mmCIF file of C-alpha atoms in Angstrom:
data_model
loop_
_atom_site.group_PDB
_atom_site.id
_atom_site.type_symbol
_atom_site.label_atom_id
_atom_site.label_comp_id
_atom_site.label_asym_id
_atom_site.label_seq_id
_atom_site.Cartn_x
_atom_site.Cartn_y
_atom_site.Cartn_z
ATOM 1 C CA UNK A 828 44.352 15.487 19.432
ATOM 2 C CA UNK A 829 41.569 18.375 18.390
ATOM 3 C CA UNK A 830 42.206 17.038 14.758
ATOM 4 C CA UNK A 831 41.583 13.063 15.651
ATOM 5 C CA UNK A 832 38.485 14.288 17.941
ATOM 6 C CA UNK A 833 37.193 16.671 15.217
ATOM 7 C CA UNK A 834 37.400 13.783 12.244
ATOM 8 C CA UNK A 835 36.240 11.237 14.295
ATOM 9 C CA UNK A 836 32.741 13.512 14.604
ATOM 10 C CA UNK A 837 32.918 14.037 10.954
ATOM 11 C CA UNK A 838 33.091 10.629 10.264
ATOM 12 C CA UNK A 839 30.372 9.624 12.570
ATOM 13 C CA UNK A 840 28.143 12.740 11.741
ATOM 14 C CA UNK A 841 28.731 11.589 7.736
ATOM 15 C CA UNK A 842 28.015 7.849 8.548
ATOM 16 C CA UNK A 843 24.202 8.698 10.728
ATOM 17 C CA UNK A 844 23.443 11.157 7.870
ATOM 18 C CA UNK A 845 23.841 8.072 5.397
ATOM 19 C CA UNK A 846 21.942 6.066 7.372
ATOM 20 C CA UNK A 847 18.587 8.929 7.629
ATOM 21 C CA UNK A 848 18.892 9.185 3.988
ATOM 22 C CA UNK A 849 17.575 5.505 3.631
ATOM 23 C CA UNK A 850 13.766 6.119 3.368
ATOM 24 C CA UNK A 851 11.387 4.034 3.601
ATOM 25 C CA UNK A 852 8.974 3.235 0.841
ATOM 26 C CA UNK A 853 5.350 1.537 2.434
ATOM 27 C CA UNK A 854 2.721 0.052 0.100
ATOM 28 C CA UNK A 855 -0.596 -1.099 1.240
ATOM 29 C CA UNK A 856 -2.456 -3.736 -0.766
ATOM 30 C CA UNK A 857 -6.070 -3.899 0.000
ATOM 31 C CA UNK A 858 -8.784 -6.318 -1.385
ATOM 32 C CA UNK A 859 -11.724 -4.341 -2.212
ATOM 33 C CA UNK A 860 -14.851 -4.873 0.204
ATOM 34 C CA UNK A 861 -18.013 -7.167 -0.191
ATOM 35 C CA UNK A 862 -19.470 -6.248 -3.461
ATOM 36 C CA UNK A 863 -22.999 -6.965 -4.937
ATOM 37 C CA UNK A 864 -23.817 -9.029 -7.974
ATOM 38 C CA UNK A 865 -23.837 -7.877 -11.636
ATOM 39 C CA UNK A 866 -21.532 -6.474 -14.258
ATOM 40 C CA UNK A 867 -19.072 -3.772 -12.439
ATOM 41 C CA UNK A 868 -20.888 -4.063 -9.549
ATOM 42 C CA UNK A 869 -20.893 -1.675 -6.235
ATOM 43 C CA UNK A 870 -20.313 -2.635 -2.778
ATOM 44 C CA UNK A 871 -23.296 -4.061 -0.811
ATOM 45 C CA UNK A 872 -23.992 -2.302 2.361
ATOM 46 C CA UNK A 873 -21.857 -4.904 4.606
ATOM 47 C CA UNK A 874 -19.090 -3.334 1.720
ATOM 48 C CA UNK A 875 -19.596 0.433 2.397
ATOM 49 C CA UNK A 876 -19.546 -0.763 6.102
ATOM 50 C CA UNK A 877 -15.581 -2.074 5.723
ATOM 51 C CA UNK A 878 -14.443 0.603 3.332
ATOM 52 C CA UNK A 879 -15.342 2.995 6.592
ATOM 53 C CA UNK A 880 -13.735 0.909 8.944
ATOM 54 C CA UNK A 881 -10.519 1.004 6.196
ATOM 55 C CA UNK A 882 -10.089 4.691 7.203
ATOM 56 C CA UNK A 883 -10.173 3.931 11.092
ATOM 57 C CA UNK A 884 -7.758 1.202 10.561
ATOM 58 C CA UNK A 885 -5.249 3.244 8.548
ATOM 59 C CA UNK A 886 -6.022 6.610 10.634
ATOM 60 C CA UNK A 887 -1.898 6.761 12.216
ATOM 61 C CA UNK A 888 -0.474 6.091 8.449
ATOM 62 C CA UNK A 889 0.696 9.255 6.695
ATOM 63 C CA UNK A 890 -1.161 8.176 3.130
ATOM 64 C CA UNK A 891 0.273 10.076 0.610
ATOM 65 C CA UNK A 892 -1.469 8.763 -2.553
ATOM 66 C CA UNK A 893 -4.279 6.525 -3.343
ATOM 67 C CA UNK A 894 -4.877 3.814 -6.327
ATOM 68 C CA UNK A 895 -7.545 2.035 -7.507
ATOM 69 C CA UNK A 896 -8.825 -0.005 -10.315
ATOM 70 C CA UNK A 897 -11.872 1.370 -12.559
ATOM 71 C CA UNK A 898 -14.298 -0.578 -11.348
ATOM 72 C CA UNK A 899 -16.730 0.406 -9.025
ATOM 73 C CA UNK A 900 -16.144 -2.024 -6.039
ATOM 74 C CA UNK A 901 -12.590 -0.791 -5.971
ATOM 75 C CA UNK A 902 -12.941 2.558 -6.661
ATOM 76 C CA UNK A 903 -15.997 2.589 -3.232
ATOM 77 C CA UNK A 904 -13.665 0.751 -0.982
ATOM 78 C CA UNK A 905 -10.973 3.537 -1.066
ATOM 79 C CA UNK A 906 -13.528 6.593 -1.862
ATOM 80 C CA UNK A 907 -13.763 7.125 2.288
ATOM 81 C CA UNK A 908 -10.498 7.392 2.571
ATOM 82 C CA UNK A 909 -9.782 9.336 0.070
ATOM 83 C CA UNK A 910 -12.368 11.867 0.745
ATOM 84 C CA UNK A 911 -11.300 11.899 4.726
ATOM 85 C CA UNK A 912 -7.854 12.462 3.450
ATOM 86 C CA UNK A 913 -8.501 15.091 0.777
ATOM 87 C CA UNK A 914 -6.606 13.131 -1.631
ATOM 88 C CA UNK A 915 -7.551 11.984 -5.176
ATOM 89 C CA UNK A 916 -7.950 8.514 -6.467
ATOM 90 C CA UNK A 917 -5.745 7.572 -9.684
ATOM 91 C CA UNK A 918 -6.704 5.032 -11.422
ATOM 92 C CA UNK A 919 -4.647 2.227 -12.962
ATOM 93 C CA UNK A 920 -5.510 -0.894 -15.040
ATOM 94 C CA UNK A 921 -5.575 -4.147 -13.091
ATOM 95 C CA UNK A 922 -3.602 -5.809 -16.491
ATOM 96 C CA UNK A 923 -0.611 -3.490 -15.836
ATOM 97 C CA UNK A 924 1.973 -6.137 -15.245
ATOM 98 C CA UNK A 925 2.671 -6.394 -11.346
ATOM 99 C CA UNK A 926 6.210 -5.696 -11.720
ATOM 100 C CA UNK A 927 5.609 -2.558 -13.918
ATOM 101 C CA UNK A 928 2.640 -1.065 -11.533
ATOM 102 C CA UNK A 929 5.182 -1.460 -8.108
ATOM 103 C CA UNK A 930 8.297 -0.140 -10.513
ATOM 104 C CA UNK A 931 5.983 3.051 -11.151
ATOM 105 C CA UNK A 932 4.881 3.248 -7.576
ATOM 106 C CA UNK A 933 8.275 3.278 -6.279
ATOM 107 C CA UNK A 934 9.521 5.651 -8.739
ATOM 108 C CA UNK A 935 6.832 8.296 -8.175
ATOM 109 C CA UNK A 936 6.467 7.952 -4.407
ATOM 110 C CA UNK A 937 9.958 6.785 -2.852
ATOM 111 C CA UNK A 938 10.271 7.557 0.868
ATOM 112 C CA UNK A 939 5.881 7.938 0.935
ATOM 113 C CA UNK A 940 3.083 5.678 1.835
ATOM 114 C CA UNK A 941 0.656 4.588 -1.238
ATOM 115 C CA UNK A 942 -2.494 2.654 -0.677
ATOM 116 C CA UNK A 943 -3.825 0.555 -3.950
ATOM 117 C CA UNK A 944 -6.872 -1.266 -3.936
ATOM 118 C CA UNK A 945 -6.871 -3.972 -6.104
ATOM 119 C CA UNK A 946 -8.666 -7.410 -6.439
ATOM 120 C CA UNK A 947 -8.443 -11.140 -5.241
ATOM 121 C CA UNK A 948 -6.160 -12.435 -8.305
ATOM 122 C CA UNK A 949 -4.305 -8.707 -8.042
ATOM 123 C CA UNK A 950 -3.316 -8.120 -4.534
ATOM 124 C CA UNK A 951 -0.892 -11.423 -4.052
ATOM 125 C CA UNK A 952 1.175 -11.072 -7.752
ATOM 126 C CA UNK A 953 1.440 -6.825 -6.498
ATOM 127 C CA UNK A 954 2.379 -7.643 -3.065
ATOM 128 C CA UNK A 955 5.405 -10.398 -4.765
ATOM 129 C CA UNK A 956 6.354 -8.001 -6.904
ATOM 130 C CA UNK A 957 6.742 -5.554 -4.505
ATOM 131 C CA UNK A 958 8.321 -8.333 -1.634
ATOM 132 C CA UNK A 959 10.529 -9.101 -3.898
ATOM 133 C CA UNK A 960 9.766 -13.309 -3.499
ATOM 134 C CA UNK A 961 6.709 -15.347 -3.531
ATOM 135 C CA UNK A 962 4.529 -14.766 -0.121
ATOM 136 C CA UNK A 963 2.117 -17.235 -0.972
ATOM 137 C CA UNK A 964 -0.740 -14.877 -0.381
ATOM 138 C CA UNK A 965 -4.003 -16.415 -1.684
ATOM 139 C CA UNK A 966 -7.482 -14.551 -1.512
ATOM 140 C CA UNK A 967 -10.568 -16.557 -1.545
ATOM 141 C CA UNK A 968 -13.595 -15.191 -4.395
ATOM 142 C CA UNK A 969 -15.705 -14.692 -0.596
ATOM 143 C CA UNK A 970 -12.698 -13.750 1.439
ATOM 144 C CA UNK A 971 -12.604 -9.351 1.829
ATOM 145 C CA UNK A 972 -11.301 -6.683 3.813
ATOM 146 C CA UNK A 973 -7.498 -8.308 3.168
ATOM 147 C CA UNK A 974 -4.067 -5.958 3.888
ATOM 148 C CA UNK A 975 -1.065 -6.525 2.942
ATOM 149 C CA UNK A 976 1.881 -4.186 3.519
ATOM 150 C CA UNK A 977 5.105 -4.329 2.083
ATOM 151 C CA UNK A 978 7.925 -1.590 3.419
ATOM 152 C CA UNK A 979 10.719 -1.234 1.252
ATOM 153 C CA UNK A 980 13.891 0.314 2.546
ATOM 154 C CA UNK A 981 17.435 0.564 0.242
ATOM 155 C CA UNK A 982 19.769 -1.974 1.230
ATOM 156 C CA UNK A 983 17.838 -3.931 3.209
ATOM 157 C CA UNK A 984 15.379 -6.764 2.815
ATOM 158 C CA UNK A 985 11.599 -6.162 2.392
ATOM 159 C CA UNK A 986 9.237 -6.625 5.066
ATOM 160 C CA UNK A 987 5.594 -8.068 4.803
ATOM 161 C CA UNK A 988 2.604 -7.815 7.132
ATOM 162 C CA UNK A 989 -0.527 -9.108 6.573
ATOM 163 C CA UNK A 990 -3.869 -7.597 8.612
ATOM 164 C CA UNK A 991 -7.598 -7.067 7.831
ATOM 165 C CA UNK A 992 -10.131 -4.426 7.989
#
């Protein structure tokens, strides 16, 4: 009977520590914020304005790295965070085919939450690529301060969220 009782703990003990090594993989698409007008330009000050509220509204997330494009707008949306955080920007080209970028992501930060700023033609193919499916996210030229979070767990199907900031 000790034998039956002392398997049947094994087994369950075995099947829960399966189940904890399933991590969860979270990556958060933002738009960048209101920009100004002009080749590369910065955020206006209604811009700077949302990329501060972008670190309030991500304050419970445990960021663990931060992406952005090259270009100024997108590279001032996330510089809050990133400085609140103590965490450095990487960049990454906004050609880099969707697929390829979230392959990359996952690969380097599996189990961790990465935040990319991107653009409004960017964000929607990243967040497919990453969901796995068409979402049919669009983003308007005047539409900012879009989210969109994908969590990706093994074995299971991808979840999306949409919010604002």
């Amino acid at each position: 009977m000790k034998v039956l009782q002392s398997v049947a703990l094994l087994i369950i003990t075995l099947i829960s520590m399966e189940s904890s090594a399933q991590v969860e993989t979270t990556l958060i698409f933002v738009r960048h914020a209101e920009k100004s007008t002009g080749n590369d330009p910065e955020l206006s000050q209604a811009g700077h304005e949302r990329a501060q509220r972008l670190v309030e509204t991500l304050r419970d997330l445990d960021i663990a790295a931060i992406y952005s494009t090259p270009f100024n707008r997108t590279r001032q949306t996330v510089a809050p965070i990133s400085k609140a955080r103590n965490i450095a920007v990487t960049e990454y080209a906004a050609s880099t085919p969707y697929g390829l970028f979230v392959s990359e992501l996952l690969a380097k930060h599996k189990g961790k939450t990465v935040l990319v700023a991107g653009h409004s033609n960017t964000v929607p193919g990243m967040a497919d690529a990453a969901f796995g499916k068409s979402s049919d996210i669009v983003i308007a030229e005047e539409d900012y301060g879009n989210i969109v979070i994908v969590k990706l767990r093994e074995g299971a199907d991808a979840k999306l969220e949409r919010s604002r900031y």
